[in-house]
Amino acid sequence: MDALDRADDRGPSSNVLLSLKAALVQGEELLASLPIGVYTCDRDGVLVQYNHKAAELWGRSPPTGEIQTESAMIEVLRTGRPVRDREFVAERPDGSRVTILANTDPLFDDDGELIGAVSCFQDISALRRASVRLHDQERSFRGLLDALPVAIYTTDAKGKITFFNKSAADLAGREPKLGEDDWCVTWRLYHPDGTPLPHDQCPMAQALKRDESIRGAEAIVERPDGTRIPMTPYPTPLHDADGNLVGAVNMLIDISERKKAEAQQKALIDEVNHRVKNTLATVQALAGQTLRGAASKDMRDAFEARLLALSRVHDQLARRQWECAELETILKDVFAPYRGERGDHIRLGGSSVSLPPKVALTLAMVLHELATNAAHFGALSSQNGTLTVTWRLNETGAQPMLHLDWSEDGGPAAVAPAAQGFGLKLLQRGVEKELGGESRIAFAPEGVRCALDIPVLTRR
């Protein structure tokens, strides 16, 4: 029986020995309750003590006095220096293997002499498997990005390049330096008009600074060899689980082919417009020669005015690539010859309405005929006459309807013609038959009143 076992309550020294024994017992209980494996060795690597968790991780309960061969323990006993986060695979007697993370510290006596070491270790097999899976997934994902035929790269929250795929390097004509290059993989950038675009003002930089996606922008990439490529960027911020900005991903779309197609289309449209203008001029010249001896000057002037009206709306449609024409611009072109010195005798009022080509051409001719009639016989022929045109777009039905009102006042009393002339025929045939609309015209003492309802498909 040792001194601790022989201790009793006969004196102060006995009380100290009992307290020491109680502390050692508590220490052993604490050691046994730890959720990690713990063992100690003497300076020769002989196992002195270990807890239940250590035996569980080893898959056995070795006898004290066994020599330990674990590398971290051997290194600490040899060098007297601690080993931190040593990772190794341990094989159990049953053949199963676990991945261990160990931290080992030397033990010294009061004189500083090495007397042994203690090791704390735990099973990180599940963590290692998860790490491997994550690494494999990341590698697979990066492989997928590398295989994509579109330029993609990422940055951290400060704009430093963290990844780029092969297509991004091909588009830029260079390989960016990860962690060094800022904002974009490109060498130089330009605005669509050719002015320089600093990298810290590029769409990717704006997306990170404003923490929002940027869409609809265009820029020009200049490679180190001087070639330039138009592109559309799609920068999108990235956030962690707490919503904090951690970086951004950008996709650069090469739009060279689209730009070439647009240029070819514009050249083709310009050529068509040029030829149409030449054709109209030829028709005008032929008509003038043909009608010179056989018709009055008024007839020739009327014919040329109609061609001019058609040419004006044609020019507006050409400027918009034959997509649409603005109603108010058509009206201003129609009334341009009649403005004169007075500025208030022609009044226009209505919202912005864009008309498809067929509606625009037909309506321009109808309005030209009404304006010509007003200039010869109606409100525009009088010093005190006024002409008001208002319009509105009704979109409540199945198809948008344009409603237009034409009102003349202060001129000669309107008189219905004895025979239907070209203007009335065009009004009925053009609005009602060709456009599927309705037209109403009245010859009132105050002046001509005309109401048009035309179905339109608009772009506003």
Short mmCIF file of C-alpha atoms in Angstrom, two decimals:
data_model
loop_
_atom_site.label_atom_id
_atom_site.label_comp_id
_atom_site.label_asym_id
_atom_site.label_seq_id
_atom_site.Cartn_x
_atom_site.Cartn_y
_atom_site.Cartn_z
CA MET A 1 0.00 0.00 0.00
CA ASP A 2 1.49 3.37 -1.01
CA ALA A 3 1.48 6.61 0.90
CA LEU A 4 -1.83 7.78 -0.52
CA ASP A 5 -3.55 4.56 0.52
CA ARG A 6 -2.08 4.75 4.02
CA ALA A 7 -3.15 8.31 4.58
CA ASP A 8 -5.71 8.96 7.33
CA ASP A 9 -7.00 11.86 9.37
CA ARG A 10 -4.24 11.79 12.04
CA GLY A 11 -2.45 14.98 10.90
CA PRO A 12 -2.04 17.79 8.38
CA SER A 13 0.21 15.72 6.09
CA SER A 14 -2.50 13.08 5.85
CA ASN A 15 -5.03 15.72 4.71
CA VAL A 16 -2.67 16.90 1.93
CA LEU A 17 -2.16 13.35 0.71
CA LEU A 18 -5.89 12.71 0.67
CA SER A 19 -6.55 15.91 -1.28
CA LEU A 20 -3.87 14.96 -3.81
CA LYS A 21 -5.42 11.54 -4.24
CA ALA A 22 -8.86 13.08 -4.77
CA ALA A 23 -7.42 15.46 -7.39
CA LEU A 24 -5.77 12.59 -9.27
CA VAL A 25 -9.03 10.65 -9.24
CA GLN A 26 -10.91 13.69 -10.59
CA GLY A 27 -8.23 14.13 -13.26
CA GLU A 28 -8.64 10.53 -14.38
CA GLU A 29 -12.41 10.94 -14.51
CA LEU A 30 -12.03 14.13 -16.56
CA LEU A 31 -9.59 12.40 -18.90
CA ALA A 32 -11.99 9.53 -19.37
CA SER A 33 -14.88 11.87 -20.22
CA LEU A 34 -13.06 13.80 -22.94
CA PRO A 35 -14.55 13.35 -26.47
CA ILE A 36 -11.04 13.09 -27.95
CA GLY A 37 -8.34 10.50 -27.52
CA VAL A 38 -5.56 11.33 -25.06
CA TYR A 39 -2.48 9.31 -24.14
CA THR A 40 0.90 9.91 -22.49
CA CYS A 41 4.28 8.29 -22.90
CA ASP A 42 7.50 8.53 -20.94
CA ARG A 43 10.70 9.80 -22.54
CA ASP A 44 11.37 6.37 -24.06
CA GLY A 45 8.00 6.21 -25.82
CA VAL A 46 6.52 3.74 -23.34
CA LEU A 47 2.74 4.06 -23.02
CA VAL A 48 1.88 5.33 -19.54
CA GLN A 49 -1.78 6.28 -19.68
CA TYR A 50 -4.67 6.67 -22.11
CA ASN A 51 -8.40 7.30 -21.98
CA HIS A 52 -11.39 5.34 -23.26
CA LYS A 53 -11.74 7.47 -26.42
CA ALA A 54 -8.12 6.68 -27.37
CA ALA A 55 -8.82 2.94 -27.09
CA GLU A 56 -11.95 3.40 -29.20
CA LEU A 57 -10.04 5.20 -31.95
CA TRP A 58 -7.23 2.61 -31.86
CA GLY A 59 -9.77 -0.20 -32.00
CA ARG A 60 -7.99 -1.93 -29.08
CA SER A 61 -6.88 -1.42 -25.48
CA PRO A 62 -3.09 -1.80 -25.45
CA PRO A 63 -1.32 -2.59 -22.17
CA THR A 64 0.57 0.22 -20.47
CA GLY A 65 4.26 -0.25 -21.05
CA GLU A 66 3.85 -0.81 -24.80
CA ILE A 67 6.22 1.15 -27.00
CA GLN A 68 4.42 3.71 -29.18
CA THR A 69 5.44 4.17 -32.82
CA GLU A 70 3.20 7.02 -33.84
CA SER A 71 5.36 9.49 -35.81
CA ALA A 72 4.28 12.67 -34.05
CA MET A 73 5.01 11.17 -30.62
CA ILE A 74 8.44 9.95 -31.75
CA GLU A 75 9.27 13.37 -33.21
CA VAL A 76 8.26 15.24 -30.04
CA LEU A 77 10.28 12.90 -27.81
CA ARG A 78 13.27 13.32 -30.14
CA THR A 79 13.15 17.11 -30.55
CA GLY A 80 11.36 18.30 -27.43
CA ARG A 81 9.19 20.52 -29.62
CA PRO A 82 5.39 20.26 -30.04
CA VAL A 83 3.78 18.98 -33.24
CA ARG A 84 0.60 20.65 -34.39
CA ASP A 85 -2.21 19.32 -36.61
CA ARG A 86 -0.38 16.20 -37.79
CA GLU A 87 -2.73 14.25 -40.06
CA PHE A 88 -2.26 10.52 -40.71
CA VAL A 89 -4.23 7.36 -41.45
CA ALA A 90 -4.35 4.70 -38.72
CA GLU A 91 -5.25 1.07 -39.42
CA ARG A 92 -7.14 -0.82 -36.71
CA PRO A 93 -6.75 -4.51 -35.93
CA ASP A 94 -9.98 -5.29 -37.80
CA GLY A 95 -8.55 -3.73 -40.99
CA SER A 96 -10.63 -0.55 -40.90
CA ARG A 97 -8.87 2.74 -41.32
CA VAL A 98 -9.50 6.16 -39.82
CA THR A 99 -7.99 9.55 -40.57
CA ILE A 100 -6.47 11.02 -37.40
CA LEU A 101 -5.59 14.61 -36.57
CA ALA A 102 -3.07 14.73 -33.70
CA ASN A 103 -1.51 17.47 -31.56
CA THR A 104 1.39 16.33 -29.37
CA ASP A 105 3.24 18.30 -26.65
CA PRO A 106 6.38 17.50 -24.66
CA LEU A 107 6.31 17.17 -20.85
CA PHE A 108 9.15 18.53 -18.68
CA ASP A 109 10.01 18.22 -14.98
CA ASP A 110 10.75 21.15 -12.69
CA ASP A 111 14.36 21.19 -13.87
CA GLY A 112 13.34 21.44 -17.52
CA GLU A 113 14.26 17.86 -18.34
CA LEU A 114 12.10 16.04 -20.92
CA ILE A 115 10.19 13.30 -19.13
CA GLY A 116 7.61 12.35 -21.74
CA ALA A 117 4.84 13.65 -24.00
CA VAL A 118 1.08 13.86 -24.23
CA SER A 119 -0.95 13.48 -27.44
CA CYS A 120 -4.53 14.57 -28.16
CA PHE A 121 -6.06 13.11 -31.30
CA GLN A 122 -9.44 12.79 -32.98
CA ASP A 123 -11.13 11.05 -35.90
CA ILE A 124 -11.55 13.40 -38.89
CA SER A 125 -12.50 10.70 -41.40
CA ALA A 126 -15.92 12.20 -42.11
CA LEU A 127 -14.42 15.67 -42.46
CA ARG A 128 -11.73 14.34 -44.80
CA ARG A 129 -14.30 12.51 -46.94
CA ALA A 130 -16.39 15.67 -47.16
CA SER A 131 -13.29 17.67 -48.08
CA VAL A 132 -12.42 15.18 -50.81
CA ARG A 133 -15.96 15.28 -52.16
CA LEU A 134 -15.92 19.08 -52.13
CA HIS A 135 -12.57 19.11 -53.89
CA ASP A 136 -13.83 16.64 -56.51
CA GLN A 137 -16.98 18.71 -57.05
CA GLU A 138 -14.95 21.90 -57.37
CA ARG A 139 -12.58 20.22 -59.82
CA SER A 140 -15.54 18.89 -61.82
CA PHE A 141 -17.19 22.31 -61.81
CA ARG A 142 -14.00 24.04 -62.95
CA GLY A 143 -13.62 21.40 -65.64
CA LEU A 144 -17.14 22.19 -66.81
CA LEU A 145 -16.40 25.93 -66.88
CA ASP A 146 -13.18 25.30 -68.80
CA ALA A 147 -15.10 23.27 -71.38
CA LEU A 148 -17.74 25.97 -71.97
CA PRO A 149 -17.35 27.82 -75.29
CA VAL A 150 -18.04 31.16 -73.61
CA ALA A 151 -15.64 33.35 -71.62
CA ILE A 152 -16.18 33.12 -67.84
CA TYR A 153 -14.09 34.44 -64.98
CA THR A 154 -14.51 35.23 -61.27
CA THR A 155 -13.13 37.80 -58.84
CA ASP A 156 -13.07 38.23 -55.09
CA ALA A 157 -14.95 41.06 -53.39
CA LYS A 158 -12.06 43.46 -54.10
CA GLY A 159 -12.05 42.68 -57.81
CA LYS A 160 -8.94 40.46 -57.93
CA ILE A 161 -9.18 37.73 -60.59
CA THR A 162 -9.58 34.31 -58.92
CA PHE A 163 -10.47 32.09 -61.89
CA PHE A 164 -10.77 32.20 -65.66
CA ASN A 165 -11.54 29.53 -68.24
CA LYS A 166 -9.82 28.87 -71.55
CA SER A 167 -12.43 30.79 -73.52
CA ALA A 168 -11.79 33.87 -71.37
CA ALA A 169 -8.06 33.66 -72.08
CA ASP A 170 -8.77 33.17 -75.79
CA LEU A 171 -11.08 36.20 -75.89
CA ALA A 172 -8.58 38.38 -74.01
CA GLY A 173 -5.62 37.10 -76.02
CA ARG A 174 -3.68 36.64 -72.77
CA GLU A 175 -3.63 34.71 -69.51
CA PRO A 176 -4.48 36.94 -66.53
CA LYS A 177 -2.46 36.74 -63.30
CA LEU A 178 -4.63 35.24 -60.58
CA GLY A 179 -4.74 37.36 -57.45
CA GLU A 180 -3.04 40.28 -59.21
CA ASP A 181 -5.12 41.43 -62.18
CA ASP A 182 -8.13 43.57 -61.27
CA TRP A 183 -11.73 43.68 -62.46
CA CYS A 184 -11.40 42.10 -65.91
CA VAL A 185 -9.32 39.48 -67.74
CA THR A 186 -8.82 41.81 -70.71
CA TRP A 187 -5.73 43.84 -71.55
CA ARG A 188 -7.56 47.03 -72.51
CA LEU A 189 -11.20 48.07 -72.72
CA TYR A 190 -13.08 50.68 -74.76
CA HIS A 191 -16.60 52.07 -74.84
CA PRO A 192 -18.66 51.16 -77.93
CA ASP A 193 -17.80 54.58 -79.39
CA GLY A 194 -14.07 53.78 -79.14
CA THR A 195 -13.19 55.96 -76.14
CA PRO A 196 -11.01 54.28 -73.45
CA LEU A 197 -12.83 52.46 -70.64
CA PRO A 198 -10.71 52.22 -67.44
CA HIS A 199 -10.83 48.79 -65.81
CA ASP A 200 -12.05 50.25 -62.50
CA GLN A 201 -15.09 51.64 -64.36
CA CYS A 202 -15.91 48.52 -66.37
CA PRO A 203 -19.25 46.69 -65.84
CA MET A 204 -17.61 44.10 -63.53
CA ALA A 205 -16.22 46.87 -61.31
CA GLN A 206 -19.62 48.58 -61.25
CA ALA A 207 -21.35 45.31 -60.33
CA LEU A 208 -19.02 44.80 -57.35
CA LYS A 209 -19.12 48.42 -56.19
CA ARG A 210 -22.92 48.62 -56.42
CA ASP A 211 -23.50 44.96 -55.44
CA GLU A 212 -25.92 44.41 -58.31
CA SER A 213 -25.98 42.65 -61.66
CA ILE A 214 -25.25 44.70 -64.78
CA ARG A 215 -27.17 43.91 -67.95
CA GLY A 216 -27.41 45.47 -71.40
CA ALA A 217 -23.91 46.95 -71.47
CA GLU A 218 -21.46 46.65 -74.35
CA ALA A 219 -17.71 47.17 -74.52
CA ILE A 220 -14.77 46.55 -76.83
CA VAL A 221 -11.88 44.26 -75.85
CA GLU A 222 -8.42 45.05 -77.15
CA ARG A 223 -5.93 42.18 -77.18
CA PRO A 224 -2.18 42.67 -76.73
CA ASP A 225 -1.74 42.15 -80.49
CA GLY A 226 -4.03 45.14 -81.18
CA THR A 227 -7.11 43.29 -82.43
CA ARG A 228 -10.41 44.48 -81.03
CA ILE A 229 -13.54 42.45 -80.28
CA PRO A 230 -16.98 43.83 -79.37
CA MET A 231 -18.53 41.99 -76.44
CA THR A 232 -21.43 42.04 -74.02
CA PRO A 233 -20.61 41.39 -70.32
CA TYR A 234 -22.95 39.83 -67.74
CA PRO A 235 -21.34 40.50 -64.31
CA THR A 236 -23.23 39.02 -61.34
CA PRO A 237 -22.26 39.45 -57.64
CA LEU A 238 -21.78 36.36 -55.45
CA HIS A 239 -22.74 36.15 -51.76
CA ASP A 240 -22.11 33.77 -48.88
CA ALA A 241 -24.79 32.09 -46.74
CA ASP A 242 -25.11 35.27 -44.63
CA GLY A 243 -25.61 37.49 -47.67
CA ASN A 244 -22.15 39.06 -47.55
CA LEU A 245 -20.54 39.97 -50.88
CA VAL A 246 -17.68 37.54 -51.55
CA GLY A 247 -16.99 38.18 -55.23
CA ALA A 248 -18.58 38.07 -58.65
CA VAL A 249 -18.77 35.98 -61.81
CA ASN A 250 -18.73 37.49 -65.28
CA MET A 251 -19.61 36.05 -68.67
CA LEU A 252 -18.28 37.81 -71.77
CA ILE A 253 -20.18 37.21 -75.01
CA ASP A 254 -18.34 37.86 -78.27
CA ILE A 255 -20.78 39.81 -80.46
CA SER A 256 -18.50 40.22 -83.48
CA GLU A 257 -20.77 38.22 -85.76
CA ARG A 258 -23.83 40.14 -84.61
CA LYS A 259 -22.08 43.45 -85.27
CA LYS A 260 -21.06 42.27 -88.73
CA ALA A 261 -24.63 41.20 -89.46
CA GLU A 262 -25.96 44.56 -88.25
CA ALA A 263 -23.45 46.41 -90.43
CA GLN A 264 -24.39 44.29 -93.45
CA GLN A 265 -28.09 44.85 -92.75
CA LYS A 266 -27.56 48.61 -92.46
CA ALA A 267 -25.58 48.65 -95.70
CA LEU A 268 -28.35 46.69 -97.43
CA ILE A 269 -31.08 48.98 -96.09
CA ASP A 270 -29.09 52.06 -97.09
CA GLU A 271 -28.70 50.65 -100.59
CA VAL A 272 -32.44 49.88 -100.81
CA ASN A 273 -33.29 53.35 -99.55
CA HIS A 274 -30.94 54.91 -102.08
CA ARG A 275 -32.48 52.95 -104.90
CA VAL A 276 -36.03 53.76 -103.79
CA LYS A 277 -35.19 57.45 -103.69
CA ASN A 278 -33.69 57.24 -107.15
CA THR A 279 -36.79 55.41 -108.35
CA LEU A 280 -39.08 58.07 -106.88
CA ALA A 281 -36.99 60.80 -108.51
CA THR A 282 -37.17 58.96 -111.84
CA VAL A 283 -40.96 58.54 -111.49
CA GLN A 284 -41.25 62.23 -110.69
CA ALA A 285 -39.18 63.19 -113.73
CA LEU A 286 -41.09 60.87 -116.07
CA ALA A 287 -44.42 62.11 -114.74
CA GLY A 288 -43.33 65.72 -115.26
CA GLN A 289 -42.32 65.02 -118.85
CA THR A 290 -45.47 63.03 -119.56
CA LEU A 291 -47.88 65.54 -118.01
CA ARG A 292 -46.14 68.66 -119.26
CA GLY A 293 -48.13 69.04 -122.41
CA ALA A 294 -51.20 67.06 -121.56
CA ALA A 295 -52.07 68.35 -118.12
CA SER A 296 -52.24 71.56 -116.13
CA LYS A 297 -49.54 72.78 -113.78
CA ASP A 298 -51.88 72.11 -110.83
CA MET A 299 -52.04 68.44 -111.74
CA ARG A 300 -48.27 68.19 -112.00
CA ASP A 301 -47.81 70.00 -108.68
CA ALA A 302 -50.33 67.71 -106.98
CA PHE A 303 -48.60 64.63 -108.31
CA GLU A 304 -45.17 65.82 -107.19
CA ALA A 305 -46.52 66.80 -103.75
CA ARG A 306 -47.89 63.30 -103.26
CA LEU A 307 -44.54 61.80 -104.20
CA LEU A 308 -42.84 64.17 -101.77
CA ALA A 309 -45.22 63.17 -98.96
CA LEU A 310 -44.51 59.51 -99.67
CA SER A 311 -40.76 60.24 -99.71
CA ARG A 312 -40.85 61.96 -96.32
CA VAL A 313 -42.47 59.06 -94.48
CA HIS A 314 -40.17 56.72 -96.37
CA ASP A 315 -37.16 58.64 -94.99
CA GLN A 316 -38.47 58.36 -91.44
CA LEU A 317 -39.03 54.62 -91.80
CA ALA A 318 -35.55 54.20 -93.27
CA ARG A 319 -33.97 55.98 -90.29
CA ARG A 320 -35.67 53.41 -88.04
CA GLN A 321 -34.69 50.41 -90.16
CA TRP A 322 -38.29 50.07 -91.37
CA GLU A 323 -39.56 49.14 -87.94
CA CYS A 324 -41.94 52.03 -87.24
CA ALA A 325 -42.63 55.75 -87.73
CA GLU A 326 -43.72 58.34 -85.19
CA LEU A 327 -47.21 59.77 -85.82
CA GLU A 328 -46.35 63.28 -84.60
CA THR A 329 -43.32 63.42 -86.93
CA ILE A 330 -45.52 62.38 -89.87
CA LEU A 331 -47.95 65.21 -89.05
CA LYS A 332 -45.16 67.78 -88.73
CA ASP A 333 -43.79 66.73 -92.13
CA VAL A 334 -47.28 66.97 -93.68
CA PHE A 335 -47.84 70.50 -92.32
CA ALA A 336 -44.28 71.78 -92.93
CA PRO A 337 -45.23 73.59 -96.20
CA TYR A 338 -48.15 75.38 -94.50
CA ARG A 339 -46.60 76.71 -91.30
CA GLY A 340 -45.77 80.17 -92.69
CA GLU A 341 -45.31 83.05 -90.27
CA ARG A 342 -48.19 82.08 -88.00
CA GLY A 343 -47.33 79.55 -85.35
CA ASP A 344 -50.72 78.92 -83.82
CA HIS A 345 -53.00 78.14 -86.76
CA ILE A 346 -52.00 74.42 -86.79
CA ARG A 347 -52.42 72.65 -83.48
CA LEU A 348 -51.31 69.10 -82.73
CA GLY A 349 -52.03 67.16 -79.56
CA GLY A 350 -51.59 63.54 -78.52
CA SER A 351 -49.33 60.99 -76.89
CA SER A 352 -46.34 59.32 -78.52
CA VAL A 353 -47.56 56.65 -80.94
CA SER A 354 -45.32 54.55 -83.20
CA LEU A 355 -46.93 53.13 -86.32
CA PRO A 356 -45.89 50.04 -88.30
CA PRO A 357 -44.74 50.75 -91.89
CA LYS A 358 -48.00 49.92 -93.70
CA VAL A 359 -50.11 52.08 -91.39
CA ALA A 360 -47.54 54.90 -91.51
CA LEU A 361 -47.41 55.03 -95.33
CA THR A 362 -51.17 54.91 -95.82
CA LEU A 363 -51.96 57.40 -93.07
CA ALA A 364 -49.29 59.83 -94.34
CA MET A 365 -50.94 59.88 -97.78
CA VAL A 366 -54.42 60.36 -96.25
CA LEU A 367 -53.21 63.24 -94.07
CA HIS A 368 -51.46 64.80 -97.06
CA GLU A 369 -54.71 64.82 -99.04
CA LEU A 370 -56.62 66.35 -96.11
CA ALA A 371 -53.93 69.02 -95.67
CA THR A 372 -53.89 69.83 -99.39
CA ASN A 373 -57.69 70.21 -99.38
CA ALA A 374 -57.47 72.47 -96.30
CA ALA A 375 -54.82 74.62 -98.01
CA HIS A 376 -56.90 75.05 -101.19
CA PHE A 377 -60.46 75.20 -99.90
CA GLY A 378 -60.47 75.00 -96.09
CA ALA A 379 -59.01 76.49 -92.92
CA LEU A 380 -55.44 76.80 -94.22
CA SER A 381 -56.64 78.92 -97.12
CA SER A 382 -57.88 81.65 -94.74
CA GLN A 383 -55.85 84.11 -92.69
CA ASN A 384 -58.04 83.44 -89.65
CA GLY A 385 -58.43 79.70 -90.10
CA THR A 386 -57.18 77.11 -87.63
CA LEU A 387 -56.66 73.39 -87.98
CA THR A 388 -56.56 71.05 -84.97
CA VAL A 389 -55.45 67.42 -85.02
CA THR A 390 -55.69 65.31 -81.87
CA TRP A 391 -55.17 61.62 -81.36
CA ARG A 392 -55.15 58.97 -78.67
CA LEU A 393 -54.35 55.29 -78.43
CA ASN A 394 -56.95 52.93 -77.02
CA GLU A 395 -55.37 49.69 -75.79
CA THR A 396 -58.33 48.27 -73.86
CA GLY A 397 -59.54 45.98 -76.65
CA ALA A 398 -58.09 42.91 -78.27
CA GLN A 399 -56.03 45.12 -80.62
CA PRO A 400 -54.74 48.68 -80.03
CA MET A 401 -56.80 51.29 -81.89
CA LEU A 402 -55.61 54.72 -82.95
CA HIS A 403 -58.35 57.36 -82.83
CA LEU A 404 -57.55 60.60 -84.74
CA ASP A 405 -59.73 63.73 -85.02
CA TRP A 406 -59.25 66.39 -87.73
CA SER A 407 -61.08 69.73 -87.16
CA GLU A 408 -60.98 72.88 -89.28
CA ASP A 409 -62.36 76.21 -88.05
CA GLY A 410 -62.40 79.82 -89.16
CA GLY A 411 -62.12 79.12 -92.86
CA PRO A 412 -64.68 78.98 -95.67
CA ALA A 413 -67.73 76.83 -95.10
CA ALA A 414 -67.02 73.25 -96.14
CA VAL A 415 -69.00 72.04 -99.13
CA ALA A 416 -69.28 68.39 -100.09
CA PRO A 417 -67.84 67.79 -103.57
CA ALA A 418 -70.20 66.91 -106.38
CA ALA A 419 -68.01 63.96 -107.33
CA GLN A 420 -65.70 61.85 -105.25
CA GLY A 421 -62.11 62.90 -105.87
CA PHE A 422 -58.77 61.20 -105.30
CA GLY A 423 -58.57 62.27 -101.65
CA LEU A 424 -61.93 60.75 -100.65
CA LYS A 425 -61.20 57.60 -102.58
CA LEU A 426 -57.82 57.25 -100.84
CA LEU A 427 -59.48 57.89 -97.46
CA GLN A 428 -62.00 55.11 -97.94
CA ARG A 429 -59.80 52.63 -99.75
CA GLY A 430 -56.69 53.17 -97.63
CA VAL A 431 -58.21 53.41 -94.13
CA GLU A 432 -61.15 51.06 -94.53
CA LYS A 433 -60.06 48.43 -97.03
CA GLU A 434 -56.28 48.28 -96.64
CA LEU A 435 -56.00 48.97 -92.90
CA GLY A 436 -59.35 47.59 -91.75
CA GLY A 437 -60.30 50.82 -89.98
CA GLU A 438 -63.17 53.29 -90.08
CA SER A 439 -63.32 56.83 -91.48
CA ARG A 440 -66.02 59.49 -90.99
CA ILE A 441 -65.91 62.87 -92.77
CA ALA A 442 -68.34 65.74 -92.52
CA PHE A 443 -68.47 69.02 -94.51
CA ALA A 444 -69.79 71.41 -91.86
CA PRO A 445 -70.25 75.21 -92.08
CA GLU A 446 -67.38 75.60 -89.59
CA GLY A 447 -65.06 73.46 -91.71
CA VAL A 448 -64.17 69.86 -92.45
CA ARG A 449 -64.48 67.31 -89.65
CA CYS A 450 -62.81 63.90 -90.03
CA ALA A 451 -62.51 61.03 -87.55
CA LEU A 452 -60.33 57.97 -88.12
CA ASP A 453 -60.17 54.70 -86.18
CA ILE A 454 -57.26 52.50 -87.26
CA PRO A 455 -56.04 49.21 -85.73
CA VAL A 456 -52.29 49.40 -85.04
CA LEU A 457 -49.53 47.35 -83.46
CA THR A 458 -47.31 49.90 -81.72
CA ARG A 459 -43.83 50.27 -80.28
CA ARG A 460 -43.57 53.05 -77.75
#
